[in-house]
CSV table of C-alpha atoms (C1' of nucleotides) in Angstrom, one decimal:
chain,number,residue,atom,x,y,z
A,1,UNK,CA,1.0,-34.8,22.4
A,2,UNK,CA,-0.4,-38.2,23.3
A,3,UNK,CA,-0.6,-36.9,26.7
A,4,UNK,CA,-2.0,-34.3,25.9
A,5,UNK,CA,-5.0,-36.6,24.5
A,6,UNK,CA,-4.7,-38.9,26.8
A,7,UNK,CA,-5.0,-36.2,29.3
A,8,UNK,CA,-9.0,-35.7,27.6
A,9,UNK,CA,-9.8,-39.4,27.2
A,10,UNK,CA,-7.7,-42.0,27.6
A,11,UNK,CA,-6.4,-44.0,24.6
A,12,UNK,CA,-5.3,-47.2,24.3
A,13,UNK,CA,-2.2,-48.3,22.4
A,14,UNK,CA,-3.8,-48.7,19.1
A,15,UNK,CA,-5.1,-45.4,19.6
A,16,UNK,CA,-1.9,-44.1,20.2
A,17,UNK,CA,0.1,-45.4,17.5
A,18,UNK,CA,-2.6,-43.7,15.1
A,19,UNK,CA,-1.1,-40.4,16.4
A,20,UNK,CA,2.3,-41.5,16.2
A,21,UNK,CA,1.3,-42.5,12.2
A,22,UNK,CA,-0.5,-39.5,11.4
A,23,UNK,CA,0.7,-36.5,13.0
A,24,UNK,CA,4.4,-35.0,11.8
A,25,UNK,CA,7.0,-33.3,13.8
A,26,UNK,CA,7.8,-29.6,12.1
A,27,UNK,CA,10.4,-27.0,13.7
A,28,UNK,CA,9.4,-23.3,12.6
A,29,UNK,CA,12.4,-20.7,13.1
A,30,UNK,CA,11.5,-16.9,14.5
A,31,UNK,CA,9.5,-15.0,12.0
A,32,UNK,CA,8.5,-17.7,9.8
A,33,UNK,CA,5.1,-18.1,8.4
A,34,UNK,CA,3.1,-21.5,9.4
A,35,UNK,CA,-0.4,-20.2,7.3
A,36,UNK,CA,-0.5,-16.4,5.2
A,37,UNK,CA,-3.2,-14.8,4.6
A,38,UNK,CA,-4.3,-16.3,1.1
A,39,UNK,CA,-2.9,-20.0,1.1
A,40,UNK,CA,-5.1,-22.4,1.9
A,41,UNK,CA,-4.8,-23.9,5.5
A,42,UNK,CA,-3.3,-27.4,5.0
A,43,UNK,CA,-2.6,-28.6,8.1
A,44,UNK,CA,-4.0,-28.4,12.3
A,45,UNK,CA,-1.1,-27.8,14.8
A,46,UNK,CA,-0.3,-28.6,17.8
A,47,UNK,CA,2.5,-26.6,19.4
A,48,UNK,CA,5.1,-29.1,20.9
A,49,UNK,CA,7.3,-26.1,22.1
A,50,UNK,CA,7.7,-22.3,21.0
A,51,UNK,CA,5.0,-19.8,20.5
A,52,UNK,CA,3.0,-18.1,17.9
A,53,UNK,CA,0.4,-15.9,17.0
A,54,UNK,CA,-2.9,-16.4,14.2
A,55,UNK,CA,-3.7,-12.7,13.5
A,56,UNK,CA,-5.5,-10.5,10.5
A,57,UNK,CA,-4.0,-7.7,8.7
A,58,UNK,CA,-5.9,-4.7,8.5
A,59,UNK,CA,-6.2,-2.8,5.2
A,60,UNK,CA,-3.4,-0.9,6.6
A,61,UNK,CA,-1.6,-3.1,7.6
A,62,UNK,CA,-1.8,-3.5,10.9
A,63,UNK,CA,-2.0,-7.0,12.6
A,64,UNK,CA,-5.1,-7.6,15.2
A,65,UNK,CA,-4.3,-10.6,16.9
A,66,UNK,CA,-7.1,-13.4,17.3
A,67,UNK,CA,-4.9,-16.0,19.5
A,68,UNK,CA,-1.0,-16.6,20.9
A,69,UNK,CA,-0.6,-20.0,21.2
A,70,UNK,CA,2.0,-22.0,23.5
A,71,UNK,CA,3.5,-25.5,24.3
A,72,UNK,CA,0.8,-27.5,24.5
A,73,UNK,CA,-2.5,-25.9,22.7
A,74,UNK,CA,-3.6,-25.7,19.5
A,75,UNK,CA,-3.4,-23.1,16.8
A,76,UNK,CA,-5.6,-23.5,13.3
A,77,UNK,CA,-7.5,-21.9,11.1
A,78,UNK,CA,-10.3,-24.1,11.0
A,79,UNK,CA,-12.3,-22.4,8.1
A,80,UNK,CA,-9.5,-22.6,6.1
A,81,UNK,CA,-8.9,-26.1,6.9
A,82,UNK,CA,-12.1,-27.9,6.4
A,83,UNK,CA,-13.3,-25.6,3.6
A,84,UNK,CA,-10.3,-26.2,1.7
A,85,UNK,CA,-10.9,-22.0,0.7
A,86,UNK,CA,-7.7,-19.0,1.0
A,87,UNK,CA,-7.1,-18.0,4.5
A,88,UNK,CA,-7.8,-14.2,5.4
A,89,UNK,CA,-5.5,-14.8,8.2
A,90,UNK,CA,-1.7,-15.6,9.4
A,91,UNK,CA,-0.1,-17.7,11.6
A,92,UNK,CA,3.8,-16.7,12.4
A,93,UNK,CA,5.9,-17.9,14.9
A,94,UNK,CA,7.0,-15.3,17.7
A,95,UNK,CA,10.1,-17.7,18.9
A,96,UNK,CA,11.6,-21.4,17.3
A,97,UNK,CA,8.8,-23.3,17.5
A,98,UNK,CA,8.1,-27.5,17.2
A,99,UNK,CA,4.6,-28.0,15.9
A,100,UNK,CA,2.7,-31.7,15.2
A,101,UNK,CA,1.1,-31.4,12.2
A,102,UNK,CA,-2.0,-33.7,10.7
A,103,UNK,CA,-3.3,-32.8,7.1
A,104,UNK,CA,-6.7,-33.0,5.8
A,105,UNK,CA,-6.3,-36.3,4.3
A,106,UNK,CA,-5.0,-38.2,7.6
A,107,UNK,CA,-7.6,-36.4,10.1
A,108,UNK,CA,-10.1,-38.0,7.8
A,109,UNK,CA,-8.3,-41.5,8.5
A,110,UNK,CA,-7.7,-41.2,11.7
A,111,UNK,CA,-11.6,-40.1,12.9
A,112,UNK,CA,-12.8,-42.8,10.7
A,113,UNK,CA,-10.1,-45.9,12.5
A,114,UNK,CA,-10.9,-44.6,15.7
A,115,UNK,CA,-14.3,-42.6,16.4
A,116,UNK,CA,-13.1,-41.2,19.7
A,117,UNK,CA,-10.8,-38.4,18.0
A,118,UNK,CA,-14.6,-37.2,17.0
A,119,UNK,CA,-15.1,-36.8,20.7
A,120,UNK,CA,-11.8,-35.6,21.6
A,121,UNK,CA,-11.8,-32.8,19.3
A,122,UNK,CA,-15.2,-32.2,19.7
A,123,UNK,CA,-13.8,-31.7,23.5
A,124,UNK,CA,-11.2,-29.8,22.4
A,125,UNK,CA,-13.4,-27.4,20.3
A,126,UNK,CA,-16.0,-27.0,22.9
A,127,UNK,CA,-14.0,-25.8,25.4
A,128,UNK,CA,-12.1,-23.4,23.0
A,129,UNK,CA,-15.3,-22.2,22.0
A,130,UNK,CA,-16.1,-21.2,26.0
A,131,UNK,CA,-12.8,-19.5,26.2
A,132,UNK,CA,-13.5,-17.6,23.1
A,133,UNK,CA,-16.8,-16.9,24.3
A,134,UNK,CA,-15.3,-15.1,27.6
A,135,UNK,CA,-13.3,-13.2,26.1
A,136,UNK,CA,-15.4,-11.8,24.3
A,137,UNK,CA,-17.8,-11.2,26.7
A,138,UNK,CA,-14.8,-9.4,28.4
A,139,UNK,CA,-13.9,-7.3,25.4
A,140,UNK,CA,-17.7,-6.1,25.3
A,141,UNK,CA,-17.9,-5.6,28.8
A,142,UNK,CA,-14.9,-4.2,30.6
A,143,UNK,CA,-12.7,-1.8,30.1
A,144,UNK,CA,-9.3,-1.6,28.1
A,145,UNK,CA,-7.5,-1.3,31.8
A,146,UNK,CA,-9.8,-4.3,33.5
A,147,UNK,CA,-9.5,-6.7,30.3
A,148,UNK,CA,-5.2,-6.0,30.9
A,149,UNK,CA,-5.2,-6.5,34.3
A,150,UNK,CA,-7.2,-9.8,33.4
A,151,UNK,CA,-5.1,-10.7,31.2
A,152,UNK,CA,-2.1,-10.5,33.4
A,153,UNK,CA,-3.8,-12.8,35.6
A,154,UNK,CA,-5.0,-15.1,33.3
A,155,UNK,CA,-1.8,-15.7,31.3
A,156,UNK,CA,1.3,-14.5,33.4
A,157,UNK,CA,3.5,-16.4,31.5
A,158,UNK,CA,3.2,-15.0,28.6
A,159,UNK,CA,4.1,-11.6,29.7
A,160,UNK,CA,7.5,-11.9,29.7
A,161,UNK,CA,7.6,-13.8,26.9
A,162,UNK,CA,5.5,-11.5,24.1
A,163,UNK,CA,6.2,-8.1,23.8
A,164,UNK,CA,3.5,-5.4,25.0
A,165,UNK,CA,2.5,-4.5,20.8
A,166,UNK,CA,1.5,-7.4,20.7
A,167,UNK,CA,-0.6,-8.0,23.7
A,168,UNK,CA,-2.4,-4.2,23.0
A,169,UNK,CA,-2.7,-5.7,19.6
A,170,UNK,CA,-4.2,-8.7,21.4
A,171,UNK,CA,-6.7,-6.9,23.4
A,172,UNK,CA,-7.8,-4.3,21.4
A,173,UNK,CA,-5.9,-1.1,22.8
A,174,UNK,CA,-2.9,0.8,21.8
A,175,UNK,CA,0.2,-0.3,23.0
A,176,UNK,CA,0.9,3.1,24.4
A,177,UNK,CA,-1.7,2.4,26.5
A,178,UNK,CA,0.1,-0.6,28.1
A,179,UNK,CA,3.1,1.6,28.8
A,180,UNK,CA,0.3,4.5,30.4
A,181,UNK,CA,-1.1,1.7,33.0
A,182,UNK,CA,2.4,0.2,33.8
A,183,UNK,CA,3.7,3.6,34.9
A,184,UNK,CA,0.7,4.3,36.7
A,185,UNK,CA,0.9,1.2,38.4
A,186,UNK,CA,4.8,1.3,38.9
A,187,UNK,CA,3.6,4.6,41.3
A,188,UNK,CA,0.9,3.2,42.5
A,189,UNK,CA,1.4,-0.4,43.4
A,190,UNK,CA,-2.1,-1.6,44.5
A,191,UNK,CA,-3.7,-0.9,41.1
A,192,UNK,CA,-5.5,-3.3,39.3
A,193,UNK,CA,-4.8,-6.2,42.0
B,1,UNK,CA,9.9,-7.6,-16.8
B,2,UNK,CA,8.1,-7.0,-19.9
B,3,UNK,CA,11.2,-5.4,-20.9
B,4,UNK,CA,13.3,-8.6,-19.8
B,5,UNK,CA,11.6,-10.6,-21.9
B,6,UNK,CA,12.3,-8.1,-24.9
B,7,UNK,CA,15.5,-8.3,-24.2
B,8,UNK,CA,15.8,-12.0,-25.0
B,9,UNK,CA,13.5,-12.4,-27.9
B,10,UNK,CA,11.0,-9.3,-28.8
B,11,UNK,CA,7.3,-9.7,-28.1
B,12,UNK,CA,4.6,-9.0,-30.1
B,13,UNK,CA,1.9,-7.2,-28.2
B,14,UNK,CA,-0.4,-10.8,-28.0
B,15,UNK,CA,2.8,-11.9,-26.3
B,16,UNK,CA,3.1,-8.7,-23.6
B,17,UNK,CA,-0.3,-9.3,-23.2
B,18,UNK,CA,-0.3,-12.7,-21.8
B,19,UNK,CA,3.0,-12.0,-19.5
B,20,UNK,CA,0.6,-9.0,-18.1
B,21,UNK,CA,-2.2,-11.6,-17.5
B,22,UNK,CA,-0.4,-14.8,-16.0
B,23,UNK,CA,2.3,-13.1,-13.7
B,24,UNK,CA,1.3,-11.1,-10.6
B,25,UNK,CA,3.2,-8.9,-8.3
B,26,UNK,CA,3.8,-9.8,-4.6
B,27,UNK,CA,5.5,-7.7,-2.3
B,28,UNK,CA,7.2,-9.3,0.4
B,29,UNK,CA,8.7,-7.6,3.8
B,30,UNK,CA,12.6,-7.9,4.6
B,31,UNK,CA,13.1,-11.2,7.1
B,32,UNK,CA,9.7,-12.6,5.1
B,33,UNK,CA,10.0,-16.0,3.3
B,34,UNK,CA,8.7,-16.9,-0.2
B,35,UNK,CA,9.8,-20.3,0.1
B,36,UNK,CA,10.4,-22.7,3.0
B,37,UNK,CA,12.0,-25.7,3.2
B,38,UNK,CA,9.3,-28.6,3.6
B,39,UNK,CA,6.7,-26.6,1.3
B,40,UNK,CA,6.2,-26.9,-2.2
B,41,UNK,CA,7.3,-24.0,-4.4
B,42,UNK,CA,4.3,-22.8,-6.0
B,43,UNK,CA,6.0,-19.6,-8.2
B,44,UNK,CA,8.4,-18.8,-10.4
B,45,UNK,CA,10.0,-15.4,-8.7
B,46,UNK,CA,11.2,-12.8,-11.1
B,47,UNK,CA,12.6,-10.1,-9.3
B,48,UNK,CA,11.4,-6.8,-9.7
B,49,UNK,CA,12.9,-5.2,-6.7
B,50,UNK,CA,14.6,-6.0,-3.6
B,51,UNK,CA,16.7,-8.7,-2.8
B,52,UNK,CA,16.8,-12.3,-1.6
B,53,UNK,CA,18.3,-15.4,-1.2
B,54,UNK,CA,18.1,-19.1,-1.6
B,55,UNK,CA,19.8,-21.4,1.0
B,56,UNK,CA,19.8,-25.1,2.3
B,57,UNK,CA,20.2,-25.4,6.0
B,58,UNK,CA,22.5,-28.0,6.9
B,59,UNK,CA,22.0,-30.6,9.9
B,60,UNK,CA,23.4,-27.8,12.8
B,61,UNK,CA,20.9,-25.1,10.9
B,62,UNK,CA,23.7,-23.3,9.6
B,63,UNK,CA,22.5,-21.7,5.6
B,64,UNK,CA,24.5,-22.5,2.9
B,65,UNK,CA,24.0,-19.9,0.4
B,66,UNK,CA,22.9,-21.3,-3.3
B,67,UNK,CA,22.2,-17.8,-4.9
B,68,UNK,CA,21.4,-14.3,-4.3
B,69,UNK,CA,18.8,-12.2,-6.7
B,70,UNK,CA,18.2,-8.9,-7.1
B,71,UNK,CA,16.1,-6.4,-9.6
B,72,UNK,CA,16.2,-8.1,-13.1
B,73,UNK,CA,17.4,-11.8,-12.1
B,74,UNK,CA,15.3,-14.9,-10.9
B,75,UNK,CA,15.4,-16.9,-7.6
B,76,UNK,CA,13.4,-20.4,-7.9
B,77,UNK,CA,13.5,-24.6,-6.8
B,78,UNK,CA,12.8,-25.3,-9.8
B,79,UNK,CA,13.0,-28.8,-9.0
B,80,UNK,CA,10.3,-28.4,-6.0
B,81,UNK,CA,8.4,-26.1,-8.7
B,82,UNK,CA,8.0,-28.9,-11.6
B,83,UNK,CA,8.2,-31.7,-9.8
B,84,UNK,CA,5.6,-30.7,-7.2
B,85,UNK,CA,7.7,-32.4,-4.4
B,86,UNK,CA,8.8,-30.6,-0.7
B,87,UNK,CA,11.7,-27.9,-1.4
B,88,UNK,CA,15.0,-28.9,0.6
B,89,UNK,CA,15.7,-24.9,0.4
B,90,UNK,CA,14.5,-21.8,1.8
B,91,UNK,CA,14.2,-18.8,0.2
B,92,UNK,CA,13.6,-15.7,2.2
B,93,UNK,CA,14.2,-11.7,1.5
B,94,UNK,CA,17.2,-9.4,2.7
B,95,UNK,CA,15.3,-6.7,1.5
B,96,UNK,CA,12.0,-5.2,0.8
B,97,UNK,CA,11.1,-6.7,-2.1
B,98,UNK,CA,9.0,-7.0,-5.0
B,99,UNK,CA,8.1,-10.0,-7.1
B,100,UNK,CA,6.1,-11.2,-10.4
B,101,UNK,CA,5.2,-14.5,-9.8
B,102,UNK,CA,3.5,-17.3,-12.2
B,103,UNK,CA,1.9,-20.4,-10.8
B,104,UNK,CA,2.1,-23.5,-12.2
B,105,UNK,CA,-1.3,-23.8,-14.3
B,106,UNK,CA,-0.3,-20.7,-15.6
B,107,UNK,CA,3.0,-20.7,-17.0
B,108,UNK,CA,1.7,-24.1,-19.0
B,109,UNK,CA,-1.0,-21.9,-20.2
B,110,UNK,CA,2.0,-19.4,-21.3
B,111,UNK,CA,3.8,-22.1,-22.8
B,112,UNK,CA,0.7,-23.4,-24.6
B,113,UNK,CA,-0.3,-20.2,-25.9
B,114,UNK,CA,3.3,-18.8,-27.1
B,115,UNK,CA,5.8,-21.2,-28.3
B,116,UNK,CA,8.4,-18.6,-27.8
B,117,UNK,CA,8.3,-18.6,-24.8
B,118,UNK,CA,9.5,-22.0,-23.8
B,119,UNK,CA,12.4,-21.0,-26.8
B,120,UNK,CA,12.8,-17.9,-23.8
B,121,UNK,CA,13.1,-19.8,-20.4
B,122,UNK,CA,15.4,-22.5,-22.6
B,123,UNK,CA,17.9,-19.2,-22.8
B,124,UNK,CA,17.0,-18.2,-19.4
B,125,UNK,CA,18.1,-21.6,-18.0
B,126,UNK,CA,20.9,-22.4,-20.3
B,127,UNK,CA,22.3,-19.1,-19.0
B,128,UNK,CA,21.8,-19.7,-15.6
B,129,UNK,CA,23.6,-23.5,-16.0
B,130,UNK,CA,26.8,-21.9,-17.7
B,131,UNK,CA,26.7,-19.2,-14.4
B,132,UNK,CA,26.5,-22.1,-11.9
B,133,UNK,CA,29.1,-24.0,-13.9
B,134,UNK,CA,31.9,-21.3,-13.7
B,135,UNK,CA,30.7,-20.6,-10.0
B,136,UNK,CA,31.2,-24.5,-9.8
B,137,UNK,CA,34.8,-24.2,-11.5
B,138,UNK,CA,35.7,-21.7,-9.2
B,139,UNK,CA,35.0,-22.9,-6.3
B,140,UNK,CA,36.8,-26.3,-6.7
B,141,UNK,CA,39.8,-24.5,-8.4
B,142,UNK,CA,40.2,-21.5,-7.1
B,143,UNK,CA,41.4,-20.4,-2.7
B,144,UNK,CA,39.2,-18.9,-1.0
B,145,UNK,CA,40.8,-15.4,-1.0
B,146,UNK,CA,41.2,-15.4,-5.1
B,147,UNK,CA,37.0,-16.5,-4.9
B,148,UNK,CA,36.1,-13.5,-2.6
B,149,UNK,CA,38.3,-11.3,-4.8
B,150,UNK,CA,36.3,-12.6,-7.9
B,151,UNK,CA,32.5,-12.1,-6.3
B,152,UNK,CA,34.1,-8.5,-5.3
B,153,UNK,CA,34.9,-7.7,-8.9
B,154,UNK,CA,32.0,-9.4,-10.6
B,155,UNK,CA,28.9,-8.2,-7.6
B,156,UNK,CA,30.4,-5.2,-6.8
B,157,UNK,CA,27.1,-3.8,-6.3
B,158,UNK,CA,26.1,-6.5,-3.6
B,159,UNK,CA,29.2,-5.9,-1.2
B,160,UNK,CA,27.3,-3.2,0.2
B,161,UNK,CA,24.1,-4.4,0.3
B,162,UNK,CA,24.1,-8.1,1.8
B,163,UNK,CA,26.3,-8.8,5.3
B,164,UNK,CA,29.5,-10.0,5.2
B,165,UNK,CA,28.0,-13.2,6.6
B,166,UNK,CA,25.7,-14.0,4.2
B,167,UNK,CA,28.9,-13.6,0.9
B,168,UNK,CA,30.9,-15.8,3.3
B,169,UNK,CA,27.9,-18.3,3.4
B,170,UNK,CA,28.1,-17.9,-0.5
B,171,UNK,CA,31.5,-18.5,-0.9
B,172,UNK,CA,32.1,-21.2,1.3
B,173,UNK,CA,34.3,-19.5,3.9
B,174,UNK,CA,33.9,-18.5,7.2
B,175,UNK,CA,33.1,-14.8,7.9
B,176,UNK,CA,36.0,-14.4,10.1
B,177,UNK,CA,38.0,-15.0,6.7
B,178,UNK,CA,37.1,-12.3,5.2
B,179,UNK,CA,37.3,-9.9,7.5
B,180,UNK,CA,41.0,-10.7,8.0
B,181,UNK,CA,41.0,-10.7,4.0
B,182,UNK,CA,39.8,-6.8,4.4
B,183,UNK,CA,41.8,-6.3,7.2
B,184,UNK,CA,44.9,-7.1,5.3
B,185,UNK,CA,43.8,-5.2,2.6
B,186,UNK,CA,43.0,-2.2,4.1
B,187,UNK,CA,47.1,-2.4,5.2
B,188,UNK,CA,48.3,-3.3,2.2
B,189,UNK,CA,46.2,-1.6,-0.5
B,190,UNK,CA,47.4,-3.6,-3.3
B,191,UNK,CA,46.2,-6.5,-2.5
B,192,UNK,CA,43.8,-8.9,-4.7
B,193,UNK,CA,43.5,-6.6,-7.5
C,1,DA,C1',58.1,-33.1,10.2
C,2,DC,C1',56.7,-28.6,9.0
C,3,DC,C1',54.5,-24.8,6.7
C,4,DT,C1',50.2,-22.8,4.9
C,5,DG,C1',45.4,-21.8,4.1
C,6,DG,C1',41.8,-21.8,6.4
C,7,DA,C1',38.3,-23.3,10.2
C,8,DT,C1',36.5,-22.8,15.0
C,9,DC,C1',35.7,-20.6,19.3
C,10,DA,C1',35.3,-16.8,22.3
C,11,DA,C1',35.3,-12.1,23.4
C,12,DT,C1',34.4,-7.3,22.1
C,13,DA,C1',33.0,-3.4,19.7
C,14,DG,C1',29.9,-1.2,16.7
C,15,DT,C1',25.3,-0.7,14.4
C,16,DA,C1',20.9,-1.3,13.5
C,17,DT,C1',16.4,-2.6,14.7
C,18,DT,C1',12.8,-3.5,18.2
C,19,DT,C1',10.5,-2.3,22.0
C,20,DC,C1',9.0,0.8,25.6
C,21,DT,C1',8.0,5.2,27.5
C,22,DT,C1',6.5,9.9,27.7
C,23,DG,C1',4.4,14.2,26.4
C,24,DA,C1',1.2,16.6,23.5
C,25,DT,C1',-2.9,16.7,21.2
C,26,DC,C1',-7.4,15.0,19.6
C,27,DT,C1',-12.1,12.5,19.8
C,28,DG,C1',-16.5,10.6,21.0
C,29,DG,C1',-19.6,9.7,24.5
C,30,DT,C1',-21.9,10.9,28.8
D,1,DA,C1',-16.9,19.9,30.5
D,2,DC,C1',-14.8,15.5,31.6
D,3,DC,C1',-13.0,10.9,31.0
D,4,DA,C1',-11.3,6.8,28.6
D,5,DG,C1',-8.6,6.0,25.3
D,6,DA,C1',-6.6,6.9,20.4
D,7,DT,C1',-2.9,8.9,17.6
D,8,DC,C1',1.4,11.1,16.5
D,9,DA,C1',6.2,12.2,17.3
D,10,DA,C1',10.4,11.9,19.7
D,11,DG,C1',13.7,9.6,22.8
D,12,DA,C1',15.5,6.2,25.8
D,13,DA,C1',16.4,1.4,26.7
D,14,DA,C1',17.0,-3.1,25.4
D,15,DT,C1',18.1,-6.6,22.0
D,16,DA,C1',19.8,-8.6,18.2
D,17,DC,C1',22.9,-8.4,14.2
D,18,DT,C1',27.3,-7.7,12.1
D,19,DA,C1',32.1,-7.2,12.0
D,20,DT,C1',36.6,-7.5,14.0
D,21,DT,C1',40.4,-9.6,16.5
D,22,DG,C1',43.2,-13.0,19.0
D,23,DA,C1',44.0,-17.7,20.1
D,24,DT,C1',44.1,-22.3,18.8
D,25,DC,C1',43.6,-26.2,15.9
D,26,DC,C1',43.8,-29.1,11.8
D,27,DA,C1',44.5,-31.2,7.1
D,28,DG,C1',47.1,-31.5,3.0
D,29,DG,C1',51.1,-30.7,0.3
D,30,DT,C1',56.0,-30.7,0.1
DNA sequence: ACCTGGATCAATAGTATTTCTTGATCTGGT
DNA sequence: ACCAGATCAAGAAATACTATTGATCCAGGT
């Protein structure tokens, strides 16, 4: 994770032994729950390894996914967290998962010993802001078949990796769908390309 | 659980009144956790249907099976509850279940408000202690065939309801024991009875 | 030194649960 | 009237769990 700052600005060692002081290590196991809907969120994580998903339950039920997350982003409910008020949303954990952890009280210390975490997570929530931003500028603008096809380009990885619900849950689009457009292109191999 | 109660001491309607207003039900999904290790418990659990379990997972992540609870019976860390420190123990559902839960500013509210019912969870505990203490007996007196005989005869309602796995977890055995255990019964039909 | 109760490991079989696919039918917008 | 896409139901395919079995090992009691 230090790179992974250091990778923004770099920090010296000072600045890296404040990480090493205030963020924890936490392993999540396959279907556990890091935030439900309802708790207040107590911590922002950072995904050292694994994957999970932040989505909203419907009133029946159904989940609509807001973000997956992999090694090496972030994953928070930031309302939650700053506003210390319930969470309408959940974070689960799709496969084992490592996460560093830093709680209200120590993201306080930390911006106030060392003022560039204000700039690096001002960074950080700038450009997750932009990609938030295209995406929904994709999900108002293209169709359910375009904003797949981009999504297979944008995040190949995580094919393989998610199953197909949950990307159609993802997107916006029944899952059925998916299947629908995979055939299509199984016959016809120059789709969407 | 209105009726639990009852059955320990009768209520007076004052007294239904405040169980109706301080617990709430939850209902929780099979694989779903209601407590996980490294959180702090914030319920007491009374079962009202389902079932669950409460384990410790060792250093190699295998669970060690502390209790199972069905309809009618409790599951908590109550050490995690009253103390307010991190659990050491997960508890998570085998079933779809249902739960009344209390919180922690409530049930001092309960206990301020009705006397008897600290005289109730006294019972409830000292029962549970004289349970853990003949489990406890058992397990250092007793083999481990003549201990999965026993839960057979004393949970006969559980043996088809929970893997094998999880009673060997239980017991203290490994589940390849007591599938040679049932294996040799099912030659010898006497056996263990 | 040798049984015995039981653990561990690995392979296999059997079940159950998830995930994906397909067809049929329906809906709202152009 | 047509098209993009939803919903519902049924099956197939893929995975994950659970149980069984054989082989081998190991500690404690006699």
């Amino acid at each position: 994770m230090i790179d992974f700052f250091n990778s923004i600005i770099p920090l010296n060692e000072k600045e890296k032994e404040l990480i090493r002081q205030y963020f924890h290590l936490r392993c999540y196991k396959k279907r556990m729950f890091v935030l439900q809907e309802g708790d207040v969120c107590q911590h922002l994580n950072f995904v050292l390894s694994g994957c999970l998903r932040m989505y909203k339950d419907d009133e029946n039920a159904n989940p609509h996914i807001l973000l997956f997350a992999t090694e090496g982003s972030w994953i928070n409910d930031l309302d939650s967290y700053y506003e210390e008020k319930k969470s309408l949303l959940n974070i689960d954990v799709l496969e084992n998962t490592e996460l560093f952890q830093i709680n209200r009280e120590n993201i306080v210390k930390l911006y106030l010993s060392a003022p560039k975490f204000d700039r690096i997570f001002r960074i950080l929530t700038e450009r997750n802001l932009v990609l938030l931003q295209n995406r929904m500028l994709e999900n108002i603008s293209l169709s359910a078949e375009d904003r797949y096809y981009n999504f297979l380009s944008s995040h190949p990885d995580l094919i393989n990796r998610i199953p197909q619900v949950h990307i159609a849950s993802y997107l916006g689009v029944s899952a059925e769908f998916i299947s629908r457009l995979r055939s299509r292109r199984a016959r016809n191999p120059f789709m969407g390309t």
